[in-house]
Amino acid sequence: MDKLTQVHTASHCQLKESKRAVNSLRDFVDDEDDDDLERVSWSGEPVGSISWSIKETAGNSGSSQEGREQLKSRNSFSTYAQLPKPTSTYSLSSFFRGRTRPGSFQSLSDALSDVPAKSYAPELGRPKGEYRDYSNDWSPSDTVWRLRKGKVCSLERFRSLQDKLRLLEEAVSVHDGNVITAVLIFLKRTLSKETLFRELEVRQVALRHLIHFLKEIGDQKLLLDLFRFLDRTEELALSHYREHLNIQDPEKRKEFLKTCIGLPFSAEDSAHIQDHYTLLERQIIIEANDRHLESAGQTEIFRKHPRKASILNMPLVTTLFYSCFYHYTEAEGTFSSPVNLKKTFKIPDKQYVLTALAARAKLRAWHDVDALFTTKNWLGYTKKRAPIGFHRVVEILHKNSAPVQILQEYVNLVEDVDTKLNLATKFKCHDVVIDTCRDLKDRQQLLAYRSKVDKGSAEEEKIDAILNSSQIRWKN
Amino acid sequence: MAAHLSYGRVNLNVLREAVRRELREFLDKCAGSKAIVWDEYLTGPFGLIAQYSLLKEHEVEKMFTLKGSRLPAADVKNIIFFVRPRLELMDIIAENVLSEDRRGPTRDFHILFVPRRSLLCEQRLKDLGVLGSFIHREEYSLDLIPFDGDLLSMESEGAFKECYLESDQTSLYHAAKGLMTLQALYGTIPQIFGKGECARQVANMMIRMKREFTGSQNSIFPVFDNLLLLDRNVDLLTPLATQLTYEGLIDEIYGIQNSYVKLPPEKFVPKKQGDAGKDLPTEAKKLQLNSAEELYAEIRDKNFNAVGSVLSKKAKVISAAFEVNSYIEDCIAQKHPLIKVLRLVCLQSVCNSGLKQKVLDYYKREILQTYGYEHILTLYNLEKAGLLKPQTGGRNNYPTIRKTLRLWMDDVNEQNPTDISYVYSGYAPLSVRLAQLLSRPGWRSIEEVLRILPGPHFEERQPLPTGLQKKRQPGENRVTLIFFLGGVTFAEIAALRFLSQLEDGGTEYVIATTKLMNGATWIESLMEKPF
């Protein structure tokens, strides 16, 4: 994190410098509406920008006083008001001659009208092309052309499967999403599910488009049927599972998760889904129970550390932390005991110890921390071990403001000497530093450290005693 | 005119003006006073095209964000909805229309779909009974938005997911349309090169679209010599690595959006005692960043030394498997942001052509237990995108690619760089190296590597009418439009700009993409979010 702070400061300084430089260049820079760098309103939006304007104009009868002032002063040297409007040489739509923009009055969905094409009285002098509009005899490519222009177009003429497929192929070849969707809607309505699926199975682009379309309109049922047909079992399972994110009520979500078990996930994922269900099931029970305890007001831990949030839908490790915090001493039999969680979800020792440590350290329960690492070997002697490396233990203890004596004890257990020395120095565990320097026979470092301890302190005395000792063969 | 858009080789103001004109025309169609109801997502991109002043010129008096229930009161003749074609937005619009106060003065409704109308959306409006309420219902083809003198983006967040996970061609279609617009304004591009499946699709669409407009000859003298289309998945590594150029770092840490950087408010807290407590900014402050700031332009692409050594060390540590594994495990154990963890895991996977099954399973379990089981979906997406996968037993091709394309350079001079590898303190972005080699000596020299990288590579020629053949002056550089399908990072932009300003480089680049991104926003677009 230190480096990151460096970066923050450094980049801020450079930004400041560049700002200063730009201000001095102001006179040379074309004053245009969006080149304005300094005019940032206190809400953070550049004045005159669209997002700023939304804030300013919405809700009030007019722009704020401040806003109006600033707009006025800017407009005083904005150039566009004085210059004549640039002559219109380019208009995007003029380039796409031969493709008229969809008229304002045509609805694209009218293209799907079941009503047969209206019959109009033929008018004299009408260009041949337009006359064709009233004909009933359009080829697939003509139809697709009309669909792209949003013209009224009945697709009912395409009766045989052959015709429908030719229409689909034509739609796909022009890549226009709206047209493909229109044709697919028509096919969905006029073909049996099996036929539709069978034909699309061999038409990749149309198939993908159909999947996308079904997702967009939320037709989950047909989508799952499709995946089942295509034997895309994993996608089927995941697509079904994804729906749980839409269910807010915990009981309903739990019931839904139950339906996910047994779906054709991969072996690994099946286990995870099962765990997900089990976890939520437990959380519901724990949540109900703890809410009750909390409101009864008799339980000390809840009184001293009121819960800030519900445990529902929290990840497993968070739940374990919660359990180690509020239910540490409970026997294995209860759903809320840490040991029970460990067993049910097969939480590895490393993860368990880390989480328990974090929870007990937060509560400043140093005895519990001690017990976590103490084991009795076969001779009955106690020994401290950790599956996570004692340097991590020290870091977590320090994060929770453990007293120096406690820190010191664990710093001493760090195996790697350099790390031990670093940590001891960082956390001011004087005794450890002194002892380690002595063990390393590093006189220089000990001397250097002497200047860091308080004058006249016990540490200073200790250092002096060691330095004066004749028994140590210093290496430097 | 936006000054910063015309300093480059290609004057992108022409595009901007054309796009502004379309907007003006539409606004004038809805005659009289008006209020615009904005799909919030669009305010950013539109801000690069037009300021409120332009809208005001066309009688836009009020602006609101699209929200449910009733529209705010406003004494205007027209209400115009500016929206993306999304079904959920149609529901909100219908609510607005249906709860309109009948007793008040009648207001005309219009809707502008950006960038395209959608059949499904109109069907939805019809189903909700409001379709007939709209007088003007049009689309505004804002495909490519000019961000800087040499930079265009579609700002399509979902493009990567659509293209590579769902094989959906919608974004590609928009890319093709954007390119057709560019050609209409800047002339037909005589040569198209590409690498990747999506690149091939876009080229096909372009050729087909061109065929449909035969008859209207494009008489504009071509500005671009080449177009290079590149699939994002040809180079998955570059967006994952931390960005070391100034702009890249700012983007990484503070997030650049639409050429504005949001700096945290605490950076602007007044230093003086007396001012403390007064009007403290609560929102992140926005500062505009683009090359209009001359000094900024100069330092922007310089490498950031302070962090360089630490981060480059991390980047090089990829191959030291043991270190990386335990570093990643520690990050998970300390519950670092999930995006960071995912990035590291993907980085490891991409560099080693996959992870050992045991390692992959282990990471997956740790991630699910620490961050939640719903991330099964996220991990599936990452796997499908090719970012996270088990080792297949085939050989790891990455070292070959690295060596042949000289992606790792050991002697990097960050103050006076001579090679694009300076952008990542010694690592040259693969995508940019491909572009560089295409320019000189050509892709024939790296046929073997190209075959290892995913997707086809190809070349197409578009015939120009006689008289418009481009004759280059001696010493004049070629202009290549390079289009990243699936997103581009600021480091890649910096590298391309570096190439552009080389004395005898031979090629100047204009960069286009579906989205400007960094590794974090990219991974985020692949995560499943609760609704």
Coordinates of N, CA and C in Angstrom, one line a residue, chain A residues 412 417 420-421 430-447 449 462-476:
Chain A
N412 N 8.6 -13.7 17.8 CA 9.7 -14.6 18.2 C 9.5 -16.0 17.5
V417 N 14.8 -15.7 9.7 CA 15.5 -14.7 10.6 C 15.3 -13.3 10.1
K420 N 11.9 -12.1 10.7 CA 11.7 -11.9 12.1 C 12.3 -10.5 12.5
L421 N 13.5 -10.3 12.0 CA 14.1 -9.0 12.4 C 13.3 -7.8 11.8
H430 N 11.4 -4.7 21.0 CA 12.8 -4.4 21.3 C 13.6 -5.7 21.7
D431 N 13.0 -6.5 22.6 CA 13.7 -7.7 23.1 C 14.0 -8.6 21.9
V432 N 13.0 -8.8 21.0 CA 13.3 -9.7 19.9 C 14.4 -9.2 19.0
V433 N 14.4 -7.9 18.8 CA 15.5 -7.3 17.9 C 16.9 -7.6 18.6
I434 N 16.9 -7.2 19.9 CA 18.1 -7.4 20.6 C 18.6 -8.8 20.6
D435 N 17.7 -9.7 21.0 CA 18.1 -11.1 21.0 C 18.6 -11.6 19.7
T436 N 17.8 -11.2 18.7 CA 18.2 -11.7 17.3 C 19.5 -11.2 16.9
C437 N 19.8 -9.9 17.1 CA 21.1 -9.4 16.7 C 22.2 -10.1 17.5
R438 N 21.9 -10.4 18.7 CA 22.9 -11.1 19.5 C 23.1 -12.5 18.9
D439 N 22.1 -13.2 18.6 CA 22.2 -14.5 18.0 C 22.9 -14.5 16.7
L440 N 22.7 -13.4 15.9 CA 23.4 -13.3 14.6 C 24.8 -12.8 14.8
K441 N 25.1 -12.4 16.0 CA 26.4 -11.9 16.3 C 26.7 -10.6 15.5
D442 N 25.6 -9.8 15.3 CA 25.7 -8.7 14.4 C 25.8 -7.4 15.3
R443 N 27.1 -7.0 15.6 CA 27.3 -5.9 16.5 C 26.8 -4.6 15.9
Q444 N 27.1 -4.4 14.6 CA 26.8 -3.1 14.0 C 25.3 -2.8 14.1
Q445 N 24.5 -3.9 13.8 CA 23.1 -3.7 13.8 C 22.6 -3.4 15.2
L446 N 23.2 -4.0 16.2 CA 22.8 -3.8 17.6 C 23.1 -2.4 18.0
L447 N 24.3 -1.9 17.6 CA 24.7 -0.6 17.8 C 23.7 0.4 17.2
Y449 N 20.6 -0.1 16.5 CA 19.3 -0.2 17.1 C 19.4 0.6 18.5
K462 N 20.0 -3.4 28.5 CA 20.1 -4.7 28.0 C 21.2 -4.7 26.9
I463 N 21.0 -3.8 26.0 CA 21.9 -3.7 24.8 C 23.3 -3.5 25.3
D464 N 23.5 -2.6 26.2 CA 24.8 -2.3 26.7 C 25.4 -3.5 27.3
A465 N 24.6 -4.3 28.1 CA 25.1 -5.5 28.8 C 25.6 -6.4 27.7
I466 N 24.9 -6.6 26.7 CA 25.3 -7.6 25.6 C 26.5 -7.1 24.9
L467 N 26.6 -5.8 24.6 CA 27.7 -5.3 23.9 C 29.0 -5.4 24.7
N468 N 28.8 -5.3 26.0 CA 30.0 -5.4 26.8 C 30.4 -6.9 27.1
S469 N 29.5 -7.8 26.8 CA 29.8 -9.2 27.1 C 31.0 -9.7 26.4
S470 N 31.9 -10.4 27.1 CA 33.1 -10.9 26.5 C 32.9 -12.2 25.8
Q471 N 31.7 -12.8 26.1 CA 31.5 -14.1 25.6 C 31.1 -14.2 24.2
I472 N 30.7 -13.1 23.6 CA 30.2 -13.1 22.3 C 31.3 -12.8 21.3
R473 N 31.3 -13.7 20.3 CA 32.3 -13.4 19.2 C 31.6 -12.7 18.0
W474 N 31.7 -11.4 18.1 CA 31.0 -10.6 17.1 C 31.5 -10.8 15.7
K475 N 30.7 -10.8 14.7 CA 31.2 -10.9 13.3 C 31.5 -9.6 12.7
N476 N 31.0 -8.5 13.3 CA 31.4 -7.2 12.8 C 31.5 -6.1 13.9

